Coordinates of N, CA, C and O in Angstrom, one line a residue:
M74 N 27.3 -35.3 32.8 CA 28.1 -34.9 31.5 C 28.4 -33.5 31.7 O 27.3 -32.6 31.9
R75 N 29.6 -33.1 31.5 CA 29.8 -31.5 31.6 C 29.7 -30.9 30.4 O 29.2 -31.4 29.3
F76 N 29.8 -29.5 30.6 CA 29.4 -28.8 29.3 C 30.4 -28.9 28.1 O 29.9 -29.0 27.0
S77 N 31.6 -29.2 28.5 CA 32.6 -29.1 27.4 C 32.3 -30.6 26.6 O 32.4 -30.7 25.3
Q78 N 31.9 -31.6 27.4 CA 31.6 -33.0 26.7 C 30.3 -32.8 25.9 O 30.1 -33.3 24.8
L79 N 29.3 -32.1 26.5 CA 28.0 -31.9 25.8 C 28.4 -31.2 24.5 O 27.7 -31.5 23.4
L80 N 29.1 -30.1 24.5 CA 29.4 -29.2 23.4 C 30.1 -30.2 22.2 O 29.9 -30.1 21.1
F81 N 31.0 -31.0 22.8 CA 31.8 -31.8 21.8 C 30.8 -32.7 21.2 O 31.1 -32.9 19.9
V82 N 30.0 -33.4 21.7 CA 29.0 -34.5 21.2 C 28.1 -33.7 20.2 O 27.9 -34.3 19.2
S83 N 27.5 -32.6 20.7 CA 26.7 -32.0 19.8 C 27.4 -31.3 18.6 O 26.8 -31.5 17.3
L84 N 28.5 -30.9 18.5 CA 29.3 -30.2 17.5 C 29.7 -31.6 16.7 O 29.8 -31.5 15.3
Y85 N 30.1 -32.6 17.1 CA 30.4 -33.9 16.3 C 29.2 -34.4 15.5 O 29.4 -34.8 14.3
S86 N 28.1 -34.4 16.3 CA 26.9 -34.9 15.6 C 26.5 -33.9 14.4 O 26.1 -34.4 13.5
L87 N 26.7 -32.7 14.7 CA 26.3 -31.8 13.5 C 27.3 -31.8 12.5 O 26.9 -31.4 11.2
S88 N 28.6 -32.3 12.6 CA 29.5 -32.4 11.7 C 29.5 -33.5 10.9 O 30.4 -33.8 10.0
Y89 N 28.7 -34.6 11.2 CA 28.7 -35.9 10.7 C 28.4 -35.8 9.3 O 27.4 -35.0 8.8
P90 N 29.0 -36.3 8.2 CA 29.0 -35.9 7.0 C 27.5 -36.6 6.4 O 27.2 -37.6 6.7
C91 N 26.8 -35.6 5.6 CA 25.7 -36.2 4.8 C 26.0 -36.2 3.4 O 26.6 -35.4 2.8
F92 N 25.5 -37.4 2.9 CA 25.9 -37.5 1.6 C 24.5 -37.4 0.6 O 23.6 -37.9 1.1
G93 N 24.6 -36.7 -0.3 CA 23.5 -36.3 -1.4 C 23.9 -37.0 -2.7 O 25.1 -36.9 -3.1
S94 N 23.1 -36.8 -3.7 CA 23.3 -37.3 -5.0 C 22.5 -36.4 -5.9 O 21.5 -35.9 -5.4
I95 N 22.8 -36.4 -7.0 CA 22.0 -35.5 -8.2 C 20.7 -36.2 -8.4 O 19.8 -35.4 -8.6
E96 N 20.7 -37.5 -8.1 CA 19.3 -38.3 -8.5 C 18.3 -38.0 -7.3 O 17.3 -38.1 -7.6
D97 N 18.8 -37.4 -6.1 CA 17.9 -37.1 -5.2 C 17.2 -35.8 -5.5 O 15.9 -35.7 -5.1
Y98 N 17.6 -34.9 -6.4 CA 16.8 -33.8 -6.8 C 16.4 -33.8 -8.3 O 15.4 -33.1 -8.5
Y99 N 17.1 -34.5 -9.1 CA 16.4 -34.8 -10.5 C 16.2 -36.3 -10.7 O 16.9 -37.1 -10.8
P100 N 14.8 -36.6 -10.6 CA 14.5 -38.0 -10.8 C 14.7 -38.6 -12.0 O 14.9 -39.8 -12.1
K101 N 14.7 -37.8 -13.2 CA 14.9 -38.2 -14.5 C 16.3 -38.1 -14.9 O 17.0 -37.3 -14.3
K102 N 16.8 -39.0 -15.8 CA 18.1 -38.9 -16.3 C 18.4 -37.5 -16.9 O 17.8 -37.2 -17.7
I103 N 19.4 -36.8 -16.6 CA 19.8 -35.7 -17.1 C 20.6 -35.9 -18.3 O 21.7 -36.8 -18.4
E104 N 20.2 -35.3 -19.5 CA 20.9 -35.5 -20.7 C 21.3 -34.2 -21.4 O 20.7 -33.1 -20.9
P105 N 22.3 -34.2 -22.2 CA 22.6 -32.8 -23.0 C 21.4 -32.3 -23.5 O 20.6 -32.8 -24.2
S106 N 21.2 -31.0 -23.3 CA 19.9 -30.2 -24.0 C 20.5 -29.1 -24.8 O 21.6 -28.5 -24.7
P107 N 19.8 -28.7 -25.8 CA 20.2 -27.6 -26.7 C 20.2 -26.1 -26.0 O 19.5 -25.9 -25.2
S108 N 21.1 -25.3 -26.6 CA 21.1 -23.9 -26.2 C 20.2 -23.3 -27.0 O 19.4 -23.6 -27.8
N109 N 20.3 -21.9 -26.9 CA 19.4 -21.0 -27.8 C 19.6 -21.1 -29.1 O 18.9 -21.0 -30.1
Y110 N 20.7 -21.6 -29.7 CA 21.1 -21.6 -31.0 C 21.4 -23.1 -31.5 O 21.8 -23.4 -32.5
G111 N 20.8 -24.0 -30.8 CA 20.9 -25.5 -31.3 C 22.1 -26.2 -30.8 O 21.8 -27.5 -30.9
E112 N 23.1 -25.7 -30.3 CA 24.2 -26.5 -30.0 C 23.9 -27.0 -28.7 O 23.1 -26.4 -27.8
T113 N 24.6 -28.1 -28.2 CA 24.6 -28.7 -26.8 C 25.2 -27.7 -25.9 O 26.5 -27.3 -26.1
G114 N 24.6 -27.2 -25.0 CA 25.2 -26.2 -24.0 C 24.0 -25.4 -23.1 O 22.9 -25.9 -23.1
I115 N 24.4 -24.5 -22.5 CA 23.5 -23.5 -21.7 C 23.5 -22.3 -22.3 O 24.4 -21.6 -22.6
L116 N 22.3 -21.8 -22.6 CA 21.9 -20.6 -23.2 C 22.7 -20.2 -24.5 O 22.4 -20.9 -25.5
E117 N 23.9 -19.4 -24.6 CA 24.6 -19.3 -25.7 C 26.0 -19.9 -25.5 O 26.7 -19.7 -26.4
L118 N 26.3 -20.7 -24.5 CA 27.5 -21.3 -24.4 C 27.6 -22.8 -24.5 O 26.9 -23.4 -23.9
P119 N 28.4 -23.2 -25.7 CA 28.5 -24.6 -25.8 C 29.2 -25.3 -24.8 O 30.1 -24.7 -24.1
N120 N 29.0 -26.5 -24.6 CA 30.0 -27.2 -23.5 C 30.5 -28.4 -24.1 O 30.2 -28.7 -25.1
A121 N 31.2 -29.3 -23.4 CA 31.8 -30.4 -23.7 C 30.9 -31.7 -23.8 O 31.5 -32.8 -24.1
K122 N 29.6 -31.6 -23.5 CA 28.7 -32.6 -23.7 C 28.3 -33.0 -25.1 O 28.2 -32.0 -25.8
F123 N 28.0 -34.1 -25.4 CA 27.4 -34.5 -26.8 C 26.2 -35.2 -26.6 O 25.8 -36.0 -25.7
M124 N 25.3 -35.3 -27.7 CA 24.1 -36.1 -27.7 C 24.6 -37.6 -28.2 O 25.8 -37.7 -28.3
N125 N 23.8 -38.4 -27.8 CA 24.0 -39.8 -28.1 C 24.5 -40.0 -29.7 O 24.0 -39.3 -30.5
S126 N 25.3 -40.8 -30.0 CA 25.7 -41.1 -31.3 C 24.5 -41.6 -32.0 O 23.7 -42.3 -31.6
G127 N 24.5 -41.1 -33.3 CA 23.2 -41.4 -34.2 C 22.2 -40.5 -34.0 O 21.0 -40.7 -34.3
S128 N 22.3 -39.2 -33.3 CA 21.1 -38.5 -32.9 C 21.1 -37.3 -33.9 O 22.1 -37.0 -34.4
M129 N 20.0 -36.7 -34.0 CA 19.8 -35.5 -34.9 C 18.8 -34.5 -34.1 O 17.7 -35.1 -33.6
R130 N 18.9 -33.3 -34.0 CA 17.9 -32.4 -33.4 C 17.7 -31.2 -34.4 O 18.7 -30.6 -35.1
F131 N 16.4 -30.8 -34.6 CA 16.1 -29.5 -35.5 C 15.5 -28.7 -34.4 O 14.3 -28.9 -33.8
T132 N 15.9 -27.4 -34.4 CA 15.3 -26.4 -33.4 C 15.0 -25.2 -34.0 O 15.6 -24.8 -35.1
F133 N 14.1 -24.5 -33.3 CA 13.8 -23.0 -33.8 C 13.8 -22.3 -32.5 O 13.5 -22.7 -31.4
S134 N 14.4 -20.9 -32.7 CA 14.4 -20.0 -31.4 C 14.2 -18.7 -32.0 O 14.5 -18.3 -33.1
S135 N 13.6 -17.9 -31.2 CA 13.3 -16.5 -31.6 C 13.6 -15.6 -30.5 O 13.1 -15.7 -29.2
S136 N 14.3 -14.5 -30.7 CA 14.6 -13.4 -29.8 C 14.6 -12.2 -30.8 O 15.6 -11.8 -31.4
Y137 N 13.6 -11.4 -30.6 CA 13.2 -10.4 -31.7 C 14.4 -9.4 -31.5 O 14.8 -9.1 -30.6
P138 N 15.0 -9.0 -32.7 CA 14.5 -9.1 -34.2 C 15.1 -10.3 -35.0 O 14.9 -10.5 -36.0
N139 N 15.7 -11.3 -34.2 CA 16.3 -12.5 -34.7 C 15.6 -13.7 -34.6 O 14.9 -14.1 -33.6
E140 N 15.4 -14.6 -35.5 CA 15.0 -15.8 -35.6 C 16.1 -16.9 -35.9 O 16.6 -16.6 -36.9
Y141 N 16.2 -17.9 -35.1 CA 17.2 -18.9 -35.4 C 16.8 -20.2 -35.8 O 15.6 -20.7 -35.1
T142 N 17.2 -20.8 -36.8 CA 16.9 -22.3 -37.1 C 18.2 -23.1 -37.0 O 19.2 -22.5 -37.6
S143 N 18.2 -24.2 -36.5 CA 19.3 -25.0 -36.4 C 19.2 -26.5 -36.7 O 18.1 -27.1 -36.3
L144 N 20.1 -27.2 -37.3 CA 20.0 -28.6 -37.3 C 21.4 -29.1 -36.8 O 22.4 -28.8 -37.3
T145 N 21.2 -29.9 -35.7 CA 22.5 -30.6 -35.2 C 22.4 -32.0 -35.3 O 21.3 -32.6 -35.1
A146 N 23.5 -32.6 -35.7 CA 23.5 -34.1 -35.8 C 24.9 -34.5 -35.1 O 25.9 -33.8 -35.0
S147 N 24.7 -35.6 -34.5 CA 25.8 -36.4 -33.8 C 26.0 -37.8 -34.3 O 25.6 -38.8 -33.7
P148 N 26.8 -37.9 -35.5 CA 27.0 -39.2 -36.0 C 27.8 -40.0 -35.4 O 27.7 -41.4 -35.3
F149 N 28.7 -39.5 -34.4 CA 29.7 -40.4 -33.8 C 29.7 -39.9 -32.4 O 29.3 -38.7 -32.1
S150 N 30.2 -40.8 -31.5 CA 30.3 -40.3 -30.0 C 31.2 -39.0 -29.8 O 31.2 -38.5 -28.8
W151 N 32.2 -38.9 -30.7 CA 33.2 -37.7 -30.5 C 32.9 -36.6 -31.5 O 33.6 -35.7 -31.5
L152 N 31.7 -36.4 -32.1 CA 31.4 -35.2 -33.2 C 30.1 -35.0 -33.0 O 29.0 -35.7 -33.0
E153 N 29.9 -33.6 -32.8 CA 28.6 -33.0 -33.0 C 28.7 -31.8 -34.0 O 29.6 -30.8 -33.8
A154 N 27.8 -31.7 -35.0 CA 27.8 -30.7 -35.8 C 26.8 -29.9 -36.0 O 25.6 -30.6 -36.0
T155 N 26.6 -28.7 -36.2 CA 25.5 -27.8 -36.1 C 25.5 -26.8 -37.2 O 26.5 -26.2 -37.5
Y156 N 24.4 -26.9 -37.9 CA 24.2 -25.7 -39.0 C 23.2 -24.8 -38.4 O 22.1 -25.3 -38.2
K157 N 23.5 -23.5 -38.6 CA 22.6 -22.4 -38.0 C 22.3 -21.5 -39.0 O 23.1 -21.1 -39.8
Y158 N 21.0 -21.0 -39.1 CA 20.5 -20.0 -39.8 C 19.7 -18.9 -39.1 O 19.0 -19.2 -38.3
T159 N 20.3 -17.7 -39.4 CA 19.6 -16.7 -38.6 C 19.0 -15.6 -39.4 O 19.7 -15.2 -40.4
E160 N 17.8 -15.3 -39.3 CA 17.1 -14.3 -39.9 C 16.7 -13.2 -39.2 O 16.2 -13.2 -38.0
I161 N 16.9 -11.9 -39.6 CA 16.8 -10.6 -38.9 C 15.5 -10.0 -39.5 O 15.5 -9.6 -40.6
K162 N 14.5 -9.9 -38.7 CA 13.3 -9.4 -39.0 C 13.3 -7.9 -39.0 O 14.1 -7.4 -37.8
K163 N 12.6 -7.1 -39.7 CA 12.8 -5.7 -39.7 C 11.4 -5.1 -39.3 O 10.4 -5.6 -39.5

């Protein structure tokens, strides 16, 4: 086998597509989780995901000097509402 053929075969074998799935890295089902303020999202940014319909969540979060309390409900698959209360500690 010539060098060019060997190079072609080795590059072809390295470029063969490898398929992976999110299930390979996260064995449990990934579900929407609350942000710092109780809404579904990451840190302080809400996202387009919702909890399952008929769900309710009550959360506490603290970041001195603020304390956050929230109640989030998802009565329908297309609606998620959050009531937030912020207390500033002195």
